Amino acid sequence: MRKLIIILLLTALHPAFAQDVVYSIKTDIHYYTDSINKTDKYINERCILDLYYPTKQKNFATVVWFHGGGLTGGSKEIPKALTEQGIAVIGVNYRLSPKVKSPAFIQDAAAAVAWAFKNIANYGGDPKLIFVAGHSAGGYLTAMIGLDKQWLKADGIDANDIAGLIPLSCQAITHFTIREERGIPDKQPVIDKMAPLFHVRGDAPPLLLITGDREMEMLGRYEENAYLARMMKIAGHKYTTLYEIQGYGHDMTAPGLPLLLNEVRKIVAEKNKKGSPSGQ
C-alpha cells in the first residue's frame, strides 16, 4: 500500500498525451442492440453512453468510466481531468435500483465495456488498450466485471483482455445496495458472489485500487480495498497496487484521476515496448 499526501502529479499532464490533438464527442449512444432497446423501455432510456475521443489520432487508449451514486443515482460523465489527454473516455449510464435489482447494473456495465471492445476501432482507438474505471458504485462495477469473468463472457469478451482495472473507492464486499435488497443491514459485511473479493484471481488484468484516507472514507472502504489487494497478491496476482490518499474522504477523485492517468500511460508504454520490432 502506498500513502499519498494530496499529491497532484505533474506527470499527469504529460504533453505527449495532449498536444495538438482535436477532440470530438458523440452522445447518447445505445450500447444494447436495437432488438433489446425496443423491448425494454428503461434500457432504451437509460443504457446509453457518451464517447469523447481524439479525432486525428490513431491507436489511442480508452477509459470506460462508470459514475458513482450507490447504484441508486448518478449520471454518465466525462471527468474533465481525463479530457485533452490523448485518450478516449466513455461515460456510461446504467440502470439503477430500485427500478431494477442486481445483477442488472452489472450486466449493463459489461455490455457497455463490450460495446467499447467491438466499436472503438471504428473511431481510431486500439481495442487492446481499453481500461475500465469508476468511482464508488462505478468502482464496484469496474471490479466486478473485471474479476468475475462471467459478465463479459456473456458478450463474447474475455475480461483478461482489459488493459487495466482502476476502481476508485470501490466496495470490495457485496455492495450495500444489494445487501439492502436482501434485507441485510449496511453494517453487516457480506462476501458472496456479488463481491469483488469473492473473485480474486492471479491472472486478472493489472489492478490499481485507490481510496481516500482510512479515517475519512466511507465505512470500511479503505480496509475492504486493503483486504482485496492482499488477497489478490496471495492468489498470485503480480500487478495489484493500492493507494490511500491522505486528507481526502470518499470524494477523492480530484487527486485520484491523475493516478489513473499515470497508470494508463505506464501500461500503454509497457505494451508499446513489448510490441516494438526490436523488443526494446
mmCIF file of C-alpha atoms in Angstrom:
data_model
loop_
_atom_site.group_PDB
_atom_site.id
_atom_site.type_symbol
_atom_site.label_atom_id
_atom_site.label_comp_id
_atom_site.label_asym_id
_atom_site.label_seq_id
_atom_site.Cartn_x
_atom_site.Cartn_y
_atom_site.Cartn_z
ATOM 1 C CA MET A 1 0.000 0.000 0.000
ATOM 2 C CA ARG A 2 1.229 3.468 -0.833
ATOM 3 C CA LYS A 3 0.155 6.534 1.104
ATOM 4 C CA LEU A 4 -0.247 9.822 -0.742
ATOM 5 C CA ILE A 5 -0.493 13.235 0.885
ATOM 6 C CA ILE A 6 -2.557 15.289 -1.578
ATOM 7 C CA ILE A 7 -0.137 14.826 -4.460
ATOM 8 C CA LEU A 8 -1.360 16.067 -7.826
ATOM 9 C CA LEU A 9 1.360 14.633 -10.004
ATOM 10 C CA LEU A 10 2.661 16.929 -12.711
ATOM 11 C CA THR A 11 3.315 13.893 -14.849
ATOM 12 C CA ALA A 12 -0.448 13.545 -15.173
ATOM 13 C CA LEU A 13 -0.275 16.460 -17.599
ATOM 14 C CA HIS A 14 2.375 14.853 -19.778
ATOM 15 C CA PRO A 15 2.365 16.883 -23.025
ATOM 16 C CA ALA A 16 2.862 13.846 -25.235
ATOM 17 C CA PHE A 17 -0.711 12.876 -24.464
ATOM 18 C CA ALA A 18 -2.235 16.283 -25.037
ATOM 19 C CA GLN A 19 -0.513 18.428 -27.655
ATOM 20 C CA ASP A 20 -2.060 19.347 -31.000
ATOM 21 C CA VAL A 21 -4.968 16.936 -30.719
ATOM 22 C CA VAL A 22 -8.542 17.649 -31.815
ATOM 23 C CA TYR A 23 -11.357 16.036 -29.859
ATOM 24 C CA SER A 24 -14.943 15.173 -30.652
ATOM 25 C CA ILE A 25 -17.837 13.848 -28.592
ATOM 26 C CA LYS A 26 -20.766 11.665 -29.553
ATOM 27 C CA THR A 27 -23.574 11.481 -27.024
ATOM 28 C CA ASP A 28 -26.372 9.105 -26.085
ATOM 29 C CA ILE A 29 -25.125 6.064 -27.964
ATOM 30 C CA HIS A 30 -27.164 2.952 -27.164
ATOM 31 C CA TYR A 31 -24.889 0.083 -26.170
ATOM 32 C CA TYR A 32 -27.544 -2.621 -26.313
ATOM 33 C CA THR A 33 -28.882 -3.880 -29.639
ATOM 34 C CA ASP A 34 -31.964 -2.391 -31.266
ATOM 35 C CA SER A 35 -33.928 -5.554 -30.576
ATOM 36 C CA ILE A 36 -33.281 -5.243 -26.833
ATOM 37 C CA ASN A 37 -33.934 -1.493 -26.767
ATOM 38 C CA LYS A 38 -37.301 -1.974 -28.469
ATOM 39 C CA THR A 39 -38.480 -4.491 -25.900
ATOM 40 C CA ASP A 40 -37.390 -2.683 -22.714
ATOM 41 C CA LYS A 41 -38.299 0.981 -22.229
ATOM 42 C CA TYR A 42 -35.971 1.502 -19.268
ATOM 43 C CA ILE A 43 -32.993 0.014 -21.097
ATOM 44 C CA ASN A 44 -33.747 2.211 -24.110
ATOM 45 C CA GLU A 45 -33.944 5.273 -21.860
ATOM 46 C CA ARG A 46 -31.055 4.566 -19.521
ATOM 47 C CA CYS A 47 -28.476 2.339 -21.228
ATOM 48 C CA ILE A 48 -26.597 4.943 -23.232
ATOM 49 C CA LEU A 49 -23.038 6.240 -23.288
ATOM 50 C CA ASP A 50 -21.059 9.276 -24.387
ATOM 51 C CA LEU A 51 -17.833 8.870 -26.336
ATOM 52 C CA TYR A 52 -15.139 11.557 -26.152
ATOM 53 C CA TYR A 53 -12.196 10.822 -28.410
ATOM 54 C CA PRO A 54 -9.259 12.328 -30.343
ATOM 55 C CA THR A 55 -10.302 12.635 -33.975
ATOM 56 C CA LYS A 56 -6.916 12.872 -35.694
ATOM 57 C CA GLN A 57 -5.060 10.273 -33.709
ATOM 58 C CA LYS A 58 -4.832 6.519 -34.144
ATOM 59 C CA ASN A 59 -4.466 3.601 -31.759
ATOM 60 C CA PHE A 60 -5.282 5.670 -28.690
ATOM 61 C CA ALA A 61 -6.181 4.180 -25.312
ATOM 62 C CA THR A 62 -9.739 4.309 -23.992
ATOM 63 C CA VAL A 63 -11.023 4.673 -20.433
ATOM 64 C CA VAL A 64 -14.558 3.388 -19.825
ATOM 65 C CA TRP A 65 -15.785 5.416 -16.845
ATOM 66 C CA PHE A 66 -18.682 4.416 -14.542
ATOM 67 C CA HIS A 67 -20.226 7.107 -12.367
ATOM 68 C CA GLY A 68 -20.928 6.684 -8.667
ATOM 69 C CA GLY A 69 -24.178 7.091 -6.773
ATOM 70 C CA GLY A 70 -24.690 3.950 -4.706
ATOM 71 C CA LEU A 71 -26.273 2.072 -7.652
ATOM 72 C CA THR A 72 -29.369 4.217 -6.981
ATOM 73 C CA GLY A 73 -28.435 7.535 -8.612
ATOM 74 C CA GLY A 74 -25.967 9.433 -10.753
ATOM 75 C CA SER A 75 -25.490 10.031 -14.459
ATOM 76 C CA LYS A 76 -22.885 9.412 -17.119
ATOM 77 C CA GLU A 77 -19.986 11.832 -17.095
ATOM 78 C CA ILE A 78 -16.705 12.570 -18.849
ATOM 79 C CA PRO A 79 -14.420 13.706 -15.992
ATOM 80 C CA LYS A 80 -12.723 16.938 -17.006
ATOM 81 C CA ALA A 81 -9.389 15.719 -15.641
ATOM 82 C CA LEU A 82 -9.450 12.952 -18.284
ATOM 83 C CA THR A 83 -10.112 15.269 -21.224
ATOM 84 C CA GLU A 84 -7.452 16.561 -23.633
ATOM 85 C CA GLN A 85 -5.073 13.823 -22.530
ATOM 86 C CA GLY A 86 -4.703 11.967 -25.825
ATOM 87 C CA ILE A 87 -7.152 9.241 -24.817
ATOM 88 C CA ALA A 88 -10.799 8.431 -25.380
ATOM 89 C CA VAL A 89 -13.227 8.479 -22.466
ATOM 90 C CA ILE A 90 -16.558 6.673 -22.449
ATOM 91 C CA GLY A 91 -19.069 7.866 -19.861
ATOM 92 C CA VAL A 92 -21.715 5.241 -19.153
ATOM 93 C CA ASN A 93 -25.260 5.295 -17.825
ATOM 94 C CA TYR A 94 -26.567 2.061 -16.331
ATOM 95 C CA ARG A 95 -29.880 1.009 -14.837
ATOM 96 C CA LEU A 96 -30.449 1.869 -11.192
ATOM 97 C CA SER A 97 -32.064 0.371 -8.118
ATOM 98 C CA PRO A 98 -34.918 0.244 -7.159
ATOM 99 C CA LYS A 99 -36.201 0.183 -10.752
ATOM 100 C CA VAL A 100 -34.067 -2.914 -11.272
ATOM 101 C CA LYS A 101 -32.468 -5.438 -8.944
ATOM 102 C CA SER A 102 -28.994 -6.924 -9.079
ATOM 103 C CA PRO A 103 -27.358 -8.040 -11.251
ATOM 104 C CA ALA A 104 -28.944 -5.736 -13.887
ATOM 105 C CA PHE A 105 -26.463 -2.902 -13.328
ATOM 106 C CA ILE A 106 -23.525 -5.312 -13.568
ATOM 107 C CA GLN A 107 -24.912 -6.699 -16.821
ATOM 108 C CA ASP A 108 -25.194 -3.126 -18.136
ATOM 109 C CA ALA A 109 -21.593 -2.344 -17.178
ATOM 110 C CA ALA A 110 -20.401 -5.431 -19.028
ATOM 111 C CA ALA A 111 -22.499 -4.564 -22.088
ATOM 112 C CA ALA A 112 -21.010 -1.052 -22.195
ATOM 113 C CA VAL A 113 -17.445 -2.386 -21.992
ATOM 114 C CA ALA A 114 -18.274 -4.947 -24.681
ATOM 115 C CA TRP A 115 -19.509 -2.074 -26.865
ATOM 116 C CA ALA A 116 -16.120 -0.396 -26.435
ATOM 117 C CA PHE A 117 -14.241 -3.543 -27.462
ATOM 118 C CA LYS A 118 -16.416 -4.014 -30.522
ATOM 119 C CA ASN A 119 -16.608 -0.391 -31.680
ATOM 120 C CA ILE A 120 -13.645 1.714 -30.560
ATOM 121 C CA ALA A 121 -11.540 0.731 -33.588
ATOM 122 C CA ASN A 122 -14.164 2.449 -35.775
ATOM 123 C CA TYR A 123 -13.130 5.732 -34.125
ATOM 124 C CA GLY A 124 -9.384 5.074 -34.324
ATOM 125 C CA GLY A 125 -8.882 3.530 -30.898
ATOM 126 C CA ASP A 126 -6.941 0.389 -30.030
ATOM 127 C CA PRO A 127 -9.212 -2.366 -28.631
ATOM 128 C CA LYS A 128 -6.154 -3.781 -26.864
ATOM 129 C CA LEU A 129 -5.885 -0.593 -24.811
ATOM 130 C CA ILE A 130 -9.272 -0.445 -23.107
ATOM 131 C CA PHE A 131 -9.185 0.455 -19.414
ATOM 132 C CA VAL A 132 -12.146 0.241 -17.056
ATOM 133 C CA ALA A 133 -12.529 2.675 -14.170
ATOM 134 C CA GLY A 134 -15.108 4.352 -11.968
ATOM 135 C CA HIS A 135 -15.758 5.934 -8.608
ATOM 136 C CA SER A 136 -17.647 4.364 -5.685
ATOM 137 C CA ALA A 137 -20.517 2.363 -7.212
ATOM 138 C CA GLY A 138 -18.707 2.785 -10.523
ATOM 139 C CA GLY A 139 -15.608 1.327 -8.909
ATOM 140 C CA TYR A 140 -17.648 -1.621 -7.686
ATOM 141 C CA LEU A 141 -18.903 -2.259 -11.226
ATOM 142 C CA THR A 142 -15.347 -1.963 -12.529
ATOM 143 C CA ALA A 143 -14.053 -4.578 -10.107
ATOM 144 C CA MET A 144 -16.981 -6.949 -10.609
ATOM 145 C CA ILE A 145 -16.808 -7.166 -14.388
ATOM 146 C CA GLY A 146 -13.022 -7.270 -14.357
ATOM 147 C CA LEU A 147 -12.638 -10.016 -11.741
ATOM 148 C CA ASP A 148 -15.756 -12.144 -12.328
ATOM 149 C CA LYS A 149 -15.310 -13.222 -15.931
ATOM 150 C CA GLN A 150 -18.902 -14.403 -16.437
ATOM 151 C CA TRP A 151 -20.272 -10.905 -17.093
ATOM 152 C CA LEU A 152 -18.142 -10.036 -20.115
ATOM 153 C CA LYS A 153 -18.152 -13.620 -21.317
ATOM 154 C CA ALA A 154 -21.899 -13.238 -21.902
ATOM 155 C CA ASP A 155 -20.991 -10.601 -24.527
ATOM 156 C CA GLY A 156 -18.209 -12.679 -26.053
ATOM 157 C CA ILE A 157 -15.381 -10.753 -24.343
ATOM 158 C CA ASP A 158 -12.581 -12.173 -22.209
ATOM 159 C CA ALA A 159 -12.166 -9.940 -19.139
ATOM 160 C CA ASN A 160 -8.430 -10.593 -19.310
ATOM 161 C CA ASP A 161 -8.331 -8.505 -22.491
ATOM 162 C CA ILE A 162 -8.971 -5.381 -20.387
ATOM 163 C CA ALA A 163 -5.718 -3.405 -20.277
ATOM 164 C CA GLY A 164 -6.214 -2.303 -16.689
ATOM 165 C CA LEU A 165 -8.787 -2.009 -13.896
ATOM 166 C CA ILE A 166 -8.784 1.238 -11.917
ATOM 167 C CA PRO A 167 -11.594 1.421 -9.338
ATOM 168 C CA LEU A 168 -11.669 4.486 -7.083
ATOM 169 C CA SER A 169 -13.107 3.897 -3.601
ATOM 170 C CA CYS A 170 -14.892 0.750 -4.700
ATOM 171 C CA GLN A 171 -16.888 -1.528 -2.438
ATOM 172 C CA ALA A 172 -14.923 -4.776 -2.340
ATOM 173 C CA ILE A 173 -17.503 -6.656 -0.281
ATOM 174 C CA THR A 174 -21.064 -7.166 -1.523
ATOM 175 C CA HIS A 175 -22.426 -3.717 -2.326
ATOM 176 C CA PHE A 176 -24.630 -2.138 0.331
ATOM 177 C CA THR A 177 -27.497 -1.592 -2.140
ATOM 178 C CA ILE A 178 -27.505 -5.296 -2.979
ATOM 179 C CA ARG A 179 -27.424 -6.134 0.736
ATOM 180 C CA GLU A 180 -30.343 -3.748 1.256
ATOM 181 C CA GLU A 181 -32.287 -5.601 -1.463
ATOM 182 C CA ARG A 182 -31.812 -8.717 0.661
ATOM 183 C CA GLY A 183 -32.727 -7.066 3.952
ATOM 184 C CA ILE A 184 -29.149 -7.154 5.265
ATOM 185 C CA PRO A 185 -28.084 -4.197 7.483
ATOM 186 C CA ASP A 186 -25.479 -1.856 5.979
ATOM 187 C CA LYS A 187 -23.085 -2.518 8.860
ATOM 188 C CA GLN A 188 -23.157 -6.282 8.305
ATOM 189 C CA PRO A 189 -20.357 -7.117 5.846
ATOM 190 C CA VAL A 190 -21.019 -9.869 3.325
ATOM 191 C CA ILE A 191 -18.664 -11.520 0.858
ATOM 192 C CA ASP A 192 -20.541 -13.669 -1.651
ATOM 193 C CA LYS A 193 -20.646 -13.974 -5.445
ATOM 194 C CA MET A 194 -21.735 -10.349 -5.687
ATOM 195 C CA ALA A 195 -18.497 -9.178 -4.040
ATOM 196 C CA PRO A 196 -15.275 -8.432 -5.927
ATOM 197 C CA LEU A 197 -13.418 -10.113 -3.044
ATOM 198 C CA PHE A 198 -15.120 -13.405 -3.899
ATOM 199 C CA HIS A 199 -13.447 -13.407 -7.330
ATOM 200 C CA VAL A 200 -9.774 -12.797 -6.545
ATOM 201 C CA ARG A 201 -7.570 -14.473 -9.140
ATOM 202 C CA GLY A 202 -3.955 -14.348 -10.135
ATOM 203 C CA ASP A 203 -4.496 -13.952 -13.884
ATOM 204 C CA ALA A 204 -6.626 -10.782 -13.763
ATOM 205 C CA PRO A 205 -5.686 -7.572 -15.607
ATOM 206 C CA PRO A 206 -3.487 -5.052 -13.768
ATOM 207 C CA LEU A 207 -5.425 -3.658 -10.808
ATOM 208 C CA LEU A 208 -4.930 -0.191 -9.321
ATOM 209 C CA LEU A 209 -7.018 0.377 -6.192
ATOM 210 C CA ILE A 210 -7.378 3.973 -4.970
ATOM 211 C CA THR A 211 -9.142 5.031 -1.770
ATOM 212 C CA GLY A 212 -9.392 8.075 0.434
ATOM 213 C CA ASP A 213 -7.933 8.374 3.915
ATOM 214 C CA ARG A 214 -8.927 5.385 6.072
ATOM 215 C CA GLU A 215 -10.041 7.777 8.837
ATOM 216 C CA MET A 216 -12.203 9.826 6.466
ATOM 217 C CA GLU A 217 -13.560 7.265 3.980
ATOM 218 C CA MET A 218 -16.987 5.653 3.983
ATOM 219 C CA LEU A 219 -17.450 2.827 6.468
ATOM 220 C CA GLY A 220 -14.661 0.281 5.995
ATOM 221 C CA ARG A 221 -13.909 1.313 2.422
ATOM 222 C CA TYR A 222 -10.119 1.527 2.767
ATOM 223 C CA GLU A 223 -9.964 -1.728 4.727
ATOM 224 C CA GLU A 224 -12.030 -3.552 2.091
ATOM 225 C CA ASN A 225 -9.616 -2.431 -0.613
ATOM 226 C CA ALA A 226 -6.607 -3.330 1.501
ATOM 227 C CA TYR A 227 -8.026 -6.827 2.002
ATOM 228 C CA LEU A 228 -8.726 -7.135 -1.733
ATOM 229 C CA ALA A 229 -5.159 -6.062 -2.533
ATOM 230 C CA ARG A 230 -3.729 -8.577 -0.067
ATOM 231 C CA MET A 231 -5.881 -11.461 -1.333
ATOM 232 C CA MET A 232 -5.065 -10.677 -4.963
ATOM 233 C CA LYS A 233 -1.369 -10.922 -4.145
ATOM 234 C CA ILE A 234 -1.888 -14.149 -2.213
ATOM 235 C CA ALA A 235 -3.741 -15.505 -5.272
ATOM 236 C CA GLY A 236 -0.602 -14.832 -7.311
ATOM 237 C CA HIS A 237 -1.557 -11.530 -8.935
ATOM 238 C CA LYS A 238 1.620 -9.531 -9.549
ATOM 239 C CA TYR A 239 0.086 -6.267 -10.711
ATOM 240 C CA THR A 240 -2.059 -5.039 -7.816
ATOM 241 C CA THR A 241 -1.305 -1.629 -6.320
ATOM 242 C CA LEU A 242 -3.186 0.149 -3.516
ATOM 243 C CA TYR A 243 -3.073 3.899 -2.911
ATOM 244 C CA GLU A 244 -4.529 5.604 0.141
ATOM 245 C CA ILE A 245 -4.892 9.352 -0.440
ATOM 246 C CA GLN A 246 -4.466 11.047 2.913
ATOM 247 C CA GLY A 247 -6.507 14.133 3.664
ATOM 248 C CA TYR A 248 -9.405 13.072 1.431
ATOM 249 C CA GLY A 249 -12.528 11.118 2.232
ATOM 250 C CA HIS A 250 -14.846 9.342 -0.162
ATOM 251 C CA ASP A 251 -14.817 12.305 -2.550
ATOM 252 C CA MET A 252 -11.247 11.709 -3.686
ATOM 253 C CA THR A 253 -11.479 11.793 -7.470
ATOM 254 C CA ALA A 254 -9.524 15.069 -7.796
ATOM 255 C CA PRO A 255 -6.237 13.546 -6.593
ATOM 256 C CA GLY A 256 -7.235 10.080 -7.805
ATOM 257 C CA LEU A 257 -7.672 10.835 -11.512
ATOM 258 C CA PRO A 258 -4.034 11.879 -12.077
ATOM 259 C CA LEU A 259 -3.062 8.483 -10.646
ATOM 260 C CA LEU A 260 -5.459 6.863 -13.104
ATOM 261 C CA LEU A 261 -3.822 8.708 -15.998
ATOM 262 C CA ASN A 262 -0.364 7.698 -14.827
ATOM 263 C CA GLU A 263 -1.456 4.059 -14.702
ATOM 264 C CA VAL A 264 -2.870 4.257 -18.225
ATOM 265 C CA ARG A 265 0.336 5.785 -19.550
ATOM 266 C CA LYS A 266 2.534 3.273 -17.776
ATOM 267 C CA ILE A 267 0.637 0.293 -19.168
ATOM 268 C CA VAL A 268 0.425 1.799 -22.673
ATOM 269 C CA ALA A 269 4.188 2.389 -22.634
ATOM 270 C CA GLU A 270 4.830 -1.181 -21.479
ATOM 271 C CA LYS A 271 2.578 -2.637 -24.182
ATOM 272 C CA ASN A 272 4.173 -0.455 -26.857
ATOM 273 C CA LYS A 273 7.637 -1.534 -25.718
ATOM 274 C CA LYS A 274 6.684 -5.200 -25.932
ATOM 275 C CA GLY A 275 5.180 -4.638 -29.362
ATOM 276 C CA SER A 276 8.172 -2.843 -30.857
ATOM 277 C CA PRO A 277 10.087 -4.749 -33.570
ATOM 278 C CA SER A 278 13.285 -4.817 -31.538
ATOM 279 C CA GLY A 279 11.507 -5.790 -28.356
ATOM 280 C CA GLN A 280 13.194 -2.853 -26.673
#
